[in-house]
Amino acid sequence: MMNVIRLKYIFNFSSAFLLVLMLLLSKNAGISCDEVLHYNQSVSVYNYFASHGQDQSALNTPVTNLKYYGQSYDDIVTILIKWFKIENVYGFRHLMSSLAGWLTIFITALFAVWLADYKAGILVLILFAVSPTFMGHTQNNLKDIPFALAYISSIFFTLKFLISGRKNSYIDIILLTASIAFLISIRAGGLLLLCYLFFFFFIFYLYKYLRENKIDSIEIRTKFLWICCITVISWFLSILLWPYALHGPVKNVVESYSVMAHFPSTFRQIFEGKVEWSDYMPWYYMPKSMLITFPIIILTGLVLLSIFSGKGGNAQKKLLIGFVIFTIVFPLVFVVYEKSNIYSSWRQFLFIYPGIVLLASIGYFHFYEFIKARYLKWGMILLMVVFSIHPLKFMFNNPQFYYLYYNQLIGGLKGAYSNYETDYYYVSQTVASKWLIDYLKNKDVRRKIKVMATYPVDWQFRDHPEIETSYFRYEERSQYDWDYAIVTNRYIPPFQLRNKIWPPENNIHIVYADKIPVCAVLERKSKDDYAGYLALTEGKNKEAIGYFEKALKIDDRDEMIFY
């Protein structure tokens, strides 16, 4: 009994410590490209409700397709920003993102305690703490992290609801309904949990009947009626902050699910050293992306689960673990079968990671309980410490770039460079922007400065009206008027990365992660290339050639000039 109390204290203290640490680390977070899009959409949603539906901009998203996202967490955060007049918009967003991340971890840890004991819960906290990719996304991803929270929470309360028998806990039913509603309200893909609910109900009672050779018809009927109520109520709650769904509570939600399953926008991706469009990735794109970015300590836990899961626990607990495995495997099999449009490593599948961590912790727990010798138990702990060194070292050296992590199977981030995507979220532009602001301040430039970036940096330069910012594509840099440029390694051809053609020679600052360049600040040496482009568009070909020849003497690697 004393041991349980001691473990509970350790669990509670570790959870509280992790919360404080994550909230503090959120101050280092950079602004991601998705974050800018979703914040702007959340403002449109706010304006829709504030104008009583008169402002329709939230429904007019032909380029971003954001009307199909419920993105309720983004909307809630923006409502708080507007109501409390919070000026540091992205700072507050990062704080709230970290809070959602911590809640995801805490719920998963409680799940582990429920399935095993407090040792498994503590293991969950440790495994998350050494998971750089997930921890990196907790800092600035208000879409995928809250979705992961709702997903693992829905699974947890679904299983608690199923095994409660006739003694239904109203608190669990309320939390289950709220979790599913929250899930659907972020992405229409959350409808999957309603399917899980009915499917697990059928499997659970079929299993129960086969084992006990009897059936409680009252219990089954009551459960089924509760499931129907949960479905209707969660669906209703999920659309309350979703303008497009309010215009068609069934039709538009189902349409949104269909659009999300086959997202219309495609993107160029570096995978296995080659560039391919996201809707033409090989079937193993997602599994391999996970394999080379999961910490080895997580992969080892999954191996231990497969070996020792049959050594402990009763039949019902094994069934529950089977349900958790299904919630991880099914989405992966579905995207492979459907040949879905997937991109940005496994960012879109962050929602299954809590379940994976849960299973890994159960694997270590069963292994720990299986071995009896004290020295072997200490050996397991030592092994976990050794496996934690690589991700912890990366996190310590790259506090703003956790999500760029690659494991030892691929040679770390250095091995992944030019072979796989690195800063696909443009997070490094925030670091580069801060450096450029200080640089221009020290240089005491008094004229109007034009800064272009490979993703908008308006917010980073909001307090500097003397600096005009805009977006451009790096390969089209000759066609724009700019003085300085901020360029990430996103969309840079792997040939240029491998042969150190990028960053170009006119860089004045390079942002590194684990000693590989992820972003560069460029200073324009001449505007002859731009003058040549203007002359060319006006049909002054001879004049254009003259400008281009002068430009090439300064920079002979500008591909657009040759084009």
Coordinates of C-alpha atoms in Angstrom, one line a residue:
M1 CA 0.0 0.0 0.0
M2 CA 2.8 2.4 0.9
N3 CA 4.5 1.6 -2.4
V4 CA 1.3 2.6 -4.3
I5 CA 1.0 5.9 -2.4
R6 CA 4.7 6.6 -3.1
L7 CA 4.2 5.9 -6.8
K8 CA 1.1 8.1 -6.8
Y9 CA 3.1 11.0 -5.3
I10 CA 5.8 10.5 -7.9
F11 CA 3.2 10.4 -10.7
N12 CA 1.5 13.6 -9.5
F13 CA 4.8 15.5 -9.0
S14 CA 6.1 14.4 -12.4
S15 CA 2.9 15.5 -14.1
A16 CA 3.0 18.9 -12.4
F17 CA 6.7 19.4 -13.2
L18 CA 6.1 18.5 -16.9
L19 CA 3.3 21.0 -17.1
V20 CA 5.5 23.9 -15.8
L21 CA 8.4 22.8 -18.0
M22 CA 6.2 22.7 -21.2
L23 CA 4.6 26.1 -20.5
L24 CA 8.0 27.6 -20.0
L25 CA 9.4 26.0 -23.2
S26 CA 6.4 27.4 -25.2
K27 CA 8.1 30.8 -25.0
N28 CA 10.8 29.5 -27.4
A29 CA 8.3 28.4 -30.0
G30 CA 8.5 29.7 -33.5
I31 CA 5.4 30.5 -35.6
S32 CA 4.5 27.7 -38.1
C33 CA 3.0 28.2 -41.5
D34 CA -0.2 26.3 -40.6
E35 CA -0.6 28.4 -37.5
V36 CA -0.8 31.6 -39.6
L37 CA -3.5 30.1 -41.8
H38 CA -5.6 28.7 -39.0
Y39 CA -5.3 31.9 -36.9
N40 CA -6.5 34.0 -39.8
Q41 CA -9.4 31.5 -40.3
S42 CA -10.3 31.6 -36.6
V43 CA -10.5 35.4 -36.8
S44 CA -12.9 35.0 -39.7
V45 CA -15.0 32.5 -37.6
Y46 CA -15.0 35.0 -34.8
N47 CA -16.2 37.7 -37.1
Y48 CA -18.9 35.4 -38.5
F49 CA -20.4 35.0 -35.0
A50 CA -19.7 38.6 -34.0
S51 CA -21.6 39.8 -37.0
H52 CA -24.4 37.3 -36.6
G53 CA -23.5 35.6 -39.8
Q54 CA -23.2 38.7 -41.9
D55 CA -19.4 38.3 -42.4
Q56 CA -19.1 35.2 -44.6
S57 CA -15.3 35.1 -45.1
A58 CA -15.1 32.0 -43.0
L59 CA -17.2 30.2 -45.6
N60 CA -15.2 31.5 -48.6
T61 CA -11.9 29.6 -48.6
P62 CA -11.3 28.3 -52.1
V63 CA -7.5 28.3 -51.7
T64 CA -7.0 27.0 -48.2
N65 CA -10.1 24.8 -47.9
L66 CA -10.3 25.8 -44.2
K67 CA -14.1 26.0 -44.2
Y68 CA -13.9 22.2 -44.0
Y69 CA -12.0 22.3 -40.7
G70 CA -13.9 22.7 -37.5
Q71 CA -10.7 23.9 -35.8
S72 CA -12.6 24.6 -32.6
Y73 CA -9.5 24.8 -30.4
D74 CA -8.1 27.6 -32.6
D75 CA -11.5 29.3 -32.5
I76 CA -11.7 29.1 -28.7
V77 CA -8.2 30.5 -28.2
T78 CA -9.0 33.4 -30.6
I79 CA -12.3 34.1 -28.7
L80 CA -10.2 34.4 -25.5
I81 CA -7.7 36.6 -27.3
K82 CA -10.5 38.9 -28.5
W83 CA -12.4 39.0 -25.2
F84 CA -9.4 39.6 -23.0
K85 CA -7.6 41.8 -25.6
I86 CA -4.4 39.8 -25.5
E87 CA -1.8 41.6 -27.6
N88 CA 0.8 38.8 -27.8
V89 CA -1.4 36.6 -30.0
Y90 CA 1.1 33.9 -30.9
G91 CA 2.7 33.8 -27.5
F92 CA -0.8 33.1 -26.0
R93 CA -1.5 30.5 -28.8
H94 CA 1.8 28.7 -28.0
L95 CA 0.9 28.7 -24.3
M96 CA -2.5 27.2 -25.1
S97 CA -1.0 24.7 -27.5
S98 CA 1.4 23.5 -24.8
L99 CA -1.5 23.2 -22.4
A100 CA -3.3 21.0 -24.9
G101 CA -0.2 18.9 -25.3
W102 CA 0.2 18.4 -21.6
L103 CA -3.4 17.4 -21.2
T104 CA -2.8 14.8 -24.0
I105 CA 0.1 13.4 -22.0
F106 CA -1.7 13.5 -18.7
I107 CA -4.8 11.7 -20.1
T108 CA -2.6 9.0 -21.7
A109 CA -0.8 8.6 -18.4
L110 CA -4.1 8.1 -16.6
F111 CA -5.1 5.6 -19.3
A112 CA -1.9 3.7 -18.4
V113 CA -2.6 3.8 -14.7
W114 CA -6.1 2.4 -15.4
L115 CA -4.8 -0.4 -17.6
A116 CA -1.8 -1.3 -15.4
D117 CA -0.7 0.8 -12.4
Y118 CA 1.2 4.0 -11.5
K119 CA 4.5 2.6 -12.8
A120 CA 3.0 2.5 -16.3
G121 CA 1.7 6.0 -15.9
I122 CA 5.1 7.3 -14.9
L123 CA 6.6 5.5 -17.9
V124 CA 4.1 7.4 -20.1
L125 CA 5.3 10.7 -18.7
I126 CA 9.0 9.7 -19.3
L127 CA 8.4 8.4 -22.9
F128 CA 6.6 11.6 -23.9
A129 CA 9.3 13.7 -22.3
V130 CA 11.9 12.1 -24.6
S131 CA 9.7 12.3 -27.8
P132 CA 11.1 15.4 -29.6
T133 CA 8.7 15.3 -32.6
F134 CA 5.5 15.3 -30.4
M135 CA 6.9 17.7 -27.9
G136 CA 7.9 20.1 -30.7
H137 CA 4.4 20.1 -32.1
T138 CA 2.9 20.8 -28.6
Q139 CA 4.5 24.2 -28.8
N140 CA 2.7 25.6 -31.8
N141 CA 0.3 23.1 -33.3
L142 CA -3.3 24.0 -32.2
K143 CA -4.8 21.7 -34.7
D144 CA -3.1 18.3 -34.5
I145 CA -2.3 18.4 -30.8
P146 CA -5.8 19.1 -29.6
F147 CA -7.0 16.4 -32.0
A148 CA -4.6 14.0 -30.4
L149 CA -6.0 15.0 -27.0
A150 CA -9.6 14.4 -28.1
Y151 CA -8.7 11.1 -29.8
I152 CA -6.9 9.4 -26.9
S153 CA -9.5 10.8 -24.5
S154 CA -12.3 9.4 -26.6
I155 CA -10.7 6.0 -26.7
F156 CA -10.0 6.0 -22.9
F157 CA -13.6 6.9 -22.0
T158 CA -15.1 4.6 -24.6
L159 CA -13.3 1.6 -23.0
K160 CA -14.3 2.8 -19.5
F161 CA -17.9 3.0 -20.6
L162 CA -17.9 -0.5 -22.1
I163 CA -16.5 -2.3 -19.1
S164 CA -18.7 -0.5 -16.6
G165 CA -21.5 -3.0 -17.0
R166 CA -24.8 -1.8 -15.6
K167 CA -23.1 0.7 -13.4
N168 CA -22.7 3.5 -15.9
S169 CA -20.7 6.4 -14.6
Y170 CA -22.4 9.6 -15.6
I171 CA -19.1 11.5 -15.4
D172 CA -17.5 9.0 -17.8
I173 CA -20.4 9.3 -20.2
I174 CA -20.2 13.1 -20.1
L175 CA -16.5 13.1 -20.7
L176 CA -16.9 10.6 -23.5
T177 CA -19.6 12.8 -25.2
A178 CA -17.4 15.9 -24.7
S179 CA -14.3 14.1 -26.1
I180 CA -16.0 12.9 -29.3
A181 CA -17.7 16.3 -29.8
F182 CA -14.3 18.0 -29.4
L183 CA -12.7 15.6 -31.8
I184 CA -15.3 16.1 -34.6
S185 CA -15.2 19.9 -34.0
I186 CA -11.5 20.0 -34.8
R187 CA -11.6 17.7 -37.9
A188 CA -14.5 15.9 -39.5
G189 CA -12.3 12.7 -39.4
G190 CA -13.4 12.5 -35.7
L191 CA -16.5 10.8 -37.0
L192 CA -14.3 7.7 -36.9
L193 CA -14.8 7.6 -33.2
L194 CA -18.5 7.2 -33.5
C195 CA -17.8 4.2 -35.8
Y196 CA -15.3 2.9 -33.2
L197 CA -18.0 3.2 -30.5
F198 CA -20.5 1.0 -32.2
F199 CA -17.9 -1.4 -33.4
F200 CA -16.2 -1.8 -30.0
F201 CA -19.7 -2.3 -28.5
F202 CA -20.4 -5.2 -30.8
I203 CA -17.0 -6.8 -30.4
F204 CA -17.0 -6.4 -26.6
Y205 CA -20.4 -8.1 -26.0
L206 CA -19.7 -10.8 -28.6
Y207 CA -16.5 -11.5 -26.7
K208 CA -18.3 -11.5 -23.4
Y209 CA -20.9 -13.9 -24.7
L210 CA -18.3 -16.3 -26.1
R211 CA -16.5 -16.4 -22.8
E212 CA -19.4 -16.5 -20.4
N213 CA -22.0 -18.2 -22.6
K214 CA -24.7 -15.8 -21.4
I215 CA -25.9 -12.4 -22.3
D216 CA -27.4 -9.5 -20.2
S217 CA -30.0 -8.1 -22.6
I218 CA -30.9 -5.2 -20.2
E219 CA -27.3 -4.1 -20.0
I220 CA -26.8 -4.3 -23.8
R221 CA -30.0 -2.4 -24.5
T222 CA -29.1 0.3 -22.0
K223 CA -25.6 0.6 -23.4
F224 CA -26.9 0.8 -27.0
L225 CA -29.3 3.6 -26.1
W226 CA -26.5 5.5 -24.4
I227 CA -24.4 5.2 -27.5
C228 CA -27.2 6.5 -29.6
C229 CA -27.6 9.5 -27.2
I230 CA -23.8 10.1 -27.2
T231 CA -23.8 10.1 -31.0
V232 CA -26.6 12.6 -31.4
I233 CA -25.4 15.0 -28.6
S234 CA -21.7 14.9 -29.6
W235 CA -22.6 15.6 -33.2
F236 CA -24.7 18.6 -32.2
L237 CA -22.1 20.0 -29.9
S238 CA -19.3 19.5 -32.5
I239 CA -20.8 22.0 -35.0
L240 CA -21.5 24.9 -32.6
L241 CA -18.3 26.8 -33.5
W242 CA -18.2 25.6 -37.1
P243 CA -19.9 27.9 -39.6
Y244 CA -19.8 25.6 -42.6
A245 CA -21.3 22.7 -40.5
L246 CA -24.0 25.0 -39.2
H247 CA -25.2 25.6 -42.8
G248 CA -25.6 21.8 -43.2
P249 CA -25.3 19.8 -39.9
V250 CA -25.2 16.5 -41.7
K251 CA -24.5 17.1 -45.4
N252 CA -21.6 19.5 -44.8
V253 CA -20.0 17.5 -42.0
V254 CA -20.0 14.4 -44.2
E255 CA -18.7 16.4 -47.1
S256 CA -15.9 17.8 -44.9
Y257 CA -14.9 14.3 -44.0
S258 CA -14.8 13.3 -47.6
V259 CA -12.6 16.3 -48.5
M260 CA -10.2 15.6 -45.6
A261 CA -9.9 12.0 -46.6
H262 CA -8.7 13.1 -50.1
F263 CA -7.3 16.6 -49.4
P264 CA -7.3 18.6 -52.7
S265 CA -4.1 20.5 -52.2
T266 CA -0.9 18.7 -53.1
F267 CA 2.7 19.6 -52.1
R268 CA 6.2 18.7 -53.2
Q269 CA 8.0 16.5 -50.7
I270 CA 11.5 15.2 -50.3
F271 CA 11.4 11.5 -49.6
E272 CA 14.3 9.1 -49.9
G273 CA 16.4 11.8 -51.6
K274 CA 13.9 12.5 -54.3
V275 CA 11.1 15.1 -54.8
E276 CA 7.6 13.8 -55.3
W277 CA 4.1 15.2 -55.1
S278 CA 2.3 14.3 -51.9
D279 CA -0.5 12.4 -53.6
Y280 CA 2.0 10.1 -55.3
M281 CA 4.0 9.0 -52.3
P282 CA 4.8 5.3 -52.0
W283 CA 2.5 3.3 -49.8
Y284 CA 5.1 3.0 -47.0
Y285 CA 5.6 6.8 -46.8
M286 CA 3.8 7.1 -43.4
P287 CA 5.2 3.9 -41.7
K288 CA 8.8 4.8 -42.8
S289 CA 8.4 8.4 -41.7
M290 CA 7.4 7.1 -38.2
L291 CA 10.2 4.5 -38.1
I292 CA 13.0 7.0 -38.7
T293 CA 11.6 9.7 -36.4
F294 CA 10.3 7.7 -33.4
P295 CA 12.9 7.6 -30.6
I296 CA 14.4 4.1 -30.3
I297 CA 13.1 3.9 -26.7
I298 CA 9.5 4.0 -28.1
L299 CA 10.2 1.4 -30.8
T300 CA 11.8 -0.9 -28.2
G301 CA 8.8 -0.6 -26.0
L302 CA 6.6 -1.7 -28.8
V303 CA 8.8 -4.7 -29.4
L304 CA 8.6 -5.6 -25.7
L305 CA 4.8 -5.3 -25.9
S306 CA 4.7 -7.8 -28.7
I307 CA 6.9 -10.3 -26.8
F308 CA 5.5 -9.9 -23.2
S309 CA 1.9 -8.8 -23.7
G310 CA 0.7 -12.4 -23.2
K311 CA 2.7 -12.8 -20.0
G312 CA 0.5 -10.7 -17.7
G313 CA -2.9 -9.2 -17.3
N314 CA -6.4 -10.8 -17.5
A315 CA -8.3 -11.6 -20.7
Q316 CA -10.4 -8.4 -20.5
K317 CA -7.3 -6.2 -20.2
K318 CA -5.8 -7.9 -23.3
L319 CA -9.0 -7.2 -25.2
L320 CA -8.8 -3.5 -24.2
I321 CA -5.2 -3.3 -25.4
G322 CA -6.3 -5.0 -28.6
F323 CA -8.8 -2.1 -29.0
V324 CA -6.1 0.4 -28.5
I325 CA -3.9 -1.3 -31.1
F326 CA -6.9 -1.2 -33.5
T327 CA -7.2 2.6 -33.1
I328 CA -3.6 2.9 -34.2
V329 CA -3.4 0.4 -37.0
F330 CA -6.7 1.1 -38.7
P331 CA -6.0 4.8 -39.6
L332 CA -2.6 3.7 -41.1
V333 CA -4.1 0.9 -43.1
F334 CA -6.9 3.2 -44.3
V335 CA -4.6 5.8 -45.8
V336 CA -2.5 3.2 -47.4
Y337 CA -5.6 1.5 -48.9
E338 CA -7.2 4.8 -50.0
K339 CA -3.8 6.2 -51.3
S340 CA -4.6 9.4 -49.4
N341 CA -2.8 12.6 -50.0
I342 CA -0.3 12.7 -47.1
Y343 CA 2.6 15.1 -46.4
S344 CA 4.8 16.7 -43.7
S345 CA 6.1 13.5 -42.4
W346 CA 3.6 12.0 -39.9
R347 CA 2.4 15.4 -38.6
Q348 CA -1.2 14.5 -39.7
F349 CA -1.0 11.3 -37.7
L350 CA 0.1 12.8 -34.4
F351 CA -3.3 11.7 -33.0
I352 CA -2.2 8.0 -32.9
Y353 CA 1.1 8.8 -31.1
P354 CA -0.4 8.9 -27.6
G355 CA -1.8 5.4 -28.1
I356 CA 1.7 4.3 -29.4
V357 CA 3.3 5.7 -26.2
L358 CA 0.7 4.0 -24.1
L359 CA 1.4 0.6 -25.7
A360 CA 5.2 1.2 -25.4
S361 CA 4.8 1.9 -21.7
I362 CA 2.7 -1.2 -21.2
G363 CA 5.5 -3.2 -23.0
Y364 CA 8.1 -1.9 -20.6
F365 CA 5.7 -2.5 -17.7
H366 CA 5.1 -6.1 -18.6
F367 CA 8.8 -6.7 -19.1
Y368 CA 9.6 -5.2 -15.8
E369 CA 7.0 -7.4 -14.0
F370 CA 8.2 -10.5 -15.9
I371 CA 11.8 -10.3 -14.9
K372 CA 12.4 -11.1 -11.2
A373 CA 16.1 -10.5 -10.6
R374 CA 16.8 -7.1 -9.2
Y375 CA 19.9 -6.6 -11.3
L376 CA 17.8 -7.3 -14.5
K377 CA 15.3 -4.7 -13.4
W378 CA 18.1 -2.2 -13.0
G379 CA 19.4 -3.3 -16.3
M380 CA 16.1 -2.4 -18.0
I381 CA 16.2 1.0 -16.3
L382 CA 19.8 1.6 -17.5
L383 CA 18.8 0.6 -21.0
M384 CA 16.0 3.1 -21.0
V385 CA 18.4 5.8 -19.9
V386 CA 20.8 4.9 -22.7
F387 CA 18.0 5.0 -25.3
S388 CA 17.0 8.4 -24.0
I389 CA 20.3 10.1 -24.5
H390 CA 20.0 10.6 -28.3
P391 CA 16.6 12.4 -28.2
L392 CA 17.4 14.3 -25.0
K393 CA 20.7 15.5 -26.5
F394 CA 18.9 16.7 -29.6
M395 CA 16.3 18.5 -27.5
F396 CA 18.9 20.2 -25.3
N397 CA 20.9 21.4 -28.3
N398 CA 17.9 22.5 -30.4
P399 CA 15.3 23.9 -28.1
Q400 CA 13.3 25.6 -30.9
F401 CA 13.5 22.7 -33.3
Y402 CA 12.3 19.6 -31.5
Y403 CA 10.1 18.5 -34.3
L404 CA 13.0 18.2 -36.7
Y405 CA 14.2 15.1 -34.9
Y406 CA 15.4 11.9 -36.7
N407 CA 16.6 8.8 -34.9
Q408 CA 19.8 6.8 -35.2
L409 CA 18.3 4.5 -37.9
I410 CA 18.8 7.3 -40.4
G411 CA 21.8 8.9 -38.9
G412 CA 19.9 11.7 -37.1
L413 CA 19.0 15.0 -38.6
K414 CA 22.4 15.1 -40.5
G415 CA 21.5 11.8 -42.2
A416 CA 18.0 13.0 -43.1
Y417 CA 19.2 16.3 -44.6
S418 CA 18.5 16.4 -48.3
N419 CA 16.9 12.9 -48.1
Y420 CA 13.8 13.8 -46.1
E421 CA 11.9 16.9 -45.2
T422 CA 13.3 18.9 -42.3
D423 CA 11.7 22.4 -41.5
Y424 CA 8.5 21.8 -43.4
Y425 CA 6.6 24.0 -40.9
Y426 CA 8.8 27.1 -41.5
V427 CA 9.5 27.4 -37.7
S428 CA 13.0 28.7 -38.3
Q429 CA 11.7 31.9 -40.0
T430 CA 10.9 33.2 -36.5
V431 CA 14.5 32.9 -35.3
A432 CA 15.8 34.4 -38.6
S433 CA 13.3 37.3 -38.3
K434 CA 14.5 38.2 -34.8
W435 CA 18.1 38.1 -36.0
L436 CA 17.4 40.3 -39.0
I437 CA 15.5 42.9 -36.9
D438 CA 18.6 43.2 -34.6
Y439 CA 20.9 43.3 -37.6
L440 CA 19.1 46.2 -39.2
K441 CA 18.8 48.0 -35.8
N442 CA 22.6 47.8 -35.3
K443 CA 23.2 48.8 -38.9
D444 CA 21.1 51.9 -38.3
V445 CA 19.3 51.7 -41.6
R446 CA 17.0 54.7 -42.0
R447 CA 15.4 54.0 -45.4
K448 CA 12.4 51.8 -46.1
I449 CA 13.5 48.2 -46.1
K450 CA 11.8 45.4 -48.2
V451 CA 12.0 42.0 -46.7
M452 CA 10.6 38.9 -48.5
A453 CA 10.2 35.4 -47.0
T454 CA 9.3 32.0 -48.2
Y455 CA 6.3 32.2 -45.9
P456 CA 4.7 35.4 -44.6
V457 CA 6.5 37.0 -41.6
D458 CA 4.1 40.0 -41.1
W459 CA 3.6 39.2 -37.4
Q460 CA 7.4 38.9 -36.6
F461 CA 7.9 42.4 -38.0
R462 CA 4.7 44.0 -36.7
D463 CA 6.5 46.5 -34.5
H464 CA 8.7 47.7 -37.3
P465 CA 6.7 49.8 -39.8
E466 CA 9.9 50.8 -41.5
I467 CA 10.2 47.2 -42.8
E468 CA 7.9 46.1 -45.5
T469 CA 7.4 42.3 -45.7
S470 CA 5.9 40.1 -48.3
Y471 CA 5.9 36.5 -49.6
F472 CA 7.9 35.0 -52.5
R473 CA 9.1 31.7 -53.8
Y474 CA 12.9 31.3 -53.6
E475 CA 13.3 30.2 -57.2
E476 CA 11.5 33.3 -58.4
R477 CA 13.6 35.7 -56.3
S478 CA 14.8 37.6 -59.5
Q479 CA 11.2 38.7 -60.2
Y480 CA 10.7 40.7 -57.1
D481 CA 12.0 43.9 -55.5
W482 CA 13.6 43.1 -52.2
D483 CA 16.6 44.1 -50.0
Y484 CA 16.7 41.1 -47.6
A485 CA 15.2 37.7 -47.8
I486 CA 14.4 34.9 -45.3
V487 CA 14.5 31.5 -46.9
T488 CA 13.9 28.1 -45.3
N489 CA 15.2 24.9 -46.8
R490 CA 11.6 23.9 -47.6
Y491 CA 11.1 23.3 -51.4
I492 CA 14.8 23.6 -52.0
P493 CA 15.8 20.7 -54.4
P494 CA 17.8 18.0 -52.7
F495 CA 20.5 18.4 -55.3
Q496 CA 21.1 21.9 -54.1
L497 CA 21.1 20.8 -50.5
R498 CA 23.5 17.9 -51.0
N499 CA 26.0 19.9 -53.1
K500 CA 25.9 23.0 -50.8
I501 CA 24.5 25.2 -53.5
W502 CA 22.0 26.4 -50.8
P503 CA 22.3 28.5 -48.7
P504 CA 23.6 30.8 -51.5
E505 CA 26.7 32.9 -51.2
N506 CA 24.8 36.1 -50.5
N507 CA 23.7 34.9 -47.1
I508 CA 24.5 37.0 -44.1
H509 CA 23.2 34.6 -41.5
I510 CA 22.3 30.9 -41.3
V511 CA 20.0 29.3 -38.8
Y512 CA 21.3 25.8 -37.9
A513 CA 19.6 22.8 -36.3
D514 CA 22.0 20.1 -35.2
K515 CA 24.6 21.7 -37.5
I516 CA 22.5 21.6 -40.7
P517 CA 21.2 24.8 -42.3
V518 CA 17.4 25.1 -42.0
C519 CA 17.1 28.8 -42.8
A520 CA 19.2 31.6 -44.3
V521 CA 19.0 35.4 -44.3
L522 CA 20.0 36.8 -47.7
E523 CA 21.2 40.3 -48.5
R524 CA 20.7 41.5 -52.1
K525 CA 24.0 42.6 -53.7
S526 CA 22.4 44.0 -56.9
K527 CA 18.9 44.5 -58.4
D528 CA 20.1 44.1 -62.0
D529 CA 18.3 40.7 -62.1
Y530 CA 15.0 42.5 -61.1
A531 CA 15.6 45.3 -63.7
G532 CA 16.3 42.6 -66.3
Y533 CA 13.0 40.9 -65.5
L534 CA 11.1 44.2 -65.8
A535 CA 12.7 44.9 -69.1
L536 CA 11.9 41.4 -70.3
T537 CA 8.2 41.8 -69.4
E538 CA 8.1 45.1 -71.4
G539 CA 9.6 43.4 -74.4
K540 CA 13.0 45.2 -74.2
N541 CA 15.0 42.0 -74.8
K542 CA 18.3 43.6 -75.5
E543 CA 18.1 45.7 -72.4
A544 CA 17.1 42.7 -70.4
I545 CA 20.1 40.7 -71.6
G546 CA 22.4 43.5 -70.5
Y547 CA 21.0 43.5 -67.0
F548 CA 21.1 39.7 -66.7
E549 CA 24.7 39.6 -67.8
K550 CA 25.6 42.1 -65.0
A551 CA 23.5 40.1 -62.5
L552 CA 25.3 36.8 -63.4
K553 CA 28.7 38.3 -62.6
I554 CA 27.5 38.7 -59.0
D555 CA 25.4 35.5 -58.8
D556 CA 25.8 32.9 -61.4
R557 CA 23.5 30.4 -59.6
D558 CA 20.2 32.2 -60.1
E559 CA 18.2 29.6 -62.1
M560 CA 15.4 31.9 -63.1
I561 CA 17.8 34.2 -65.1
F562 CA 18.9 31.2 -67.2
Y563 CA 15.3 30.2 -67.6

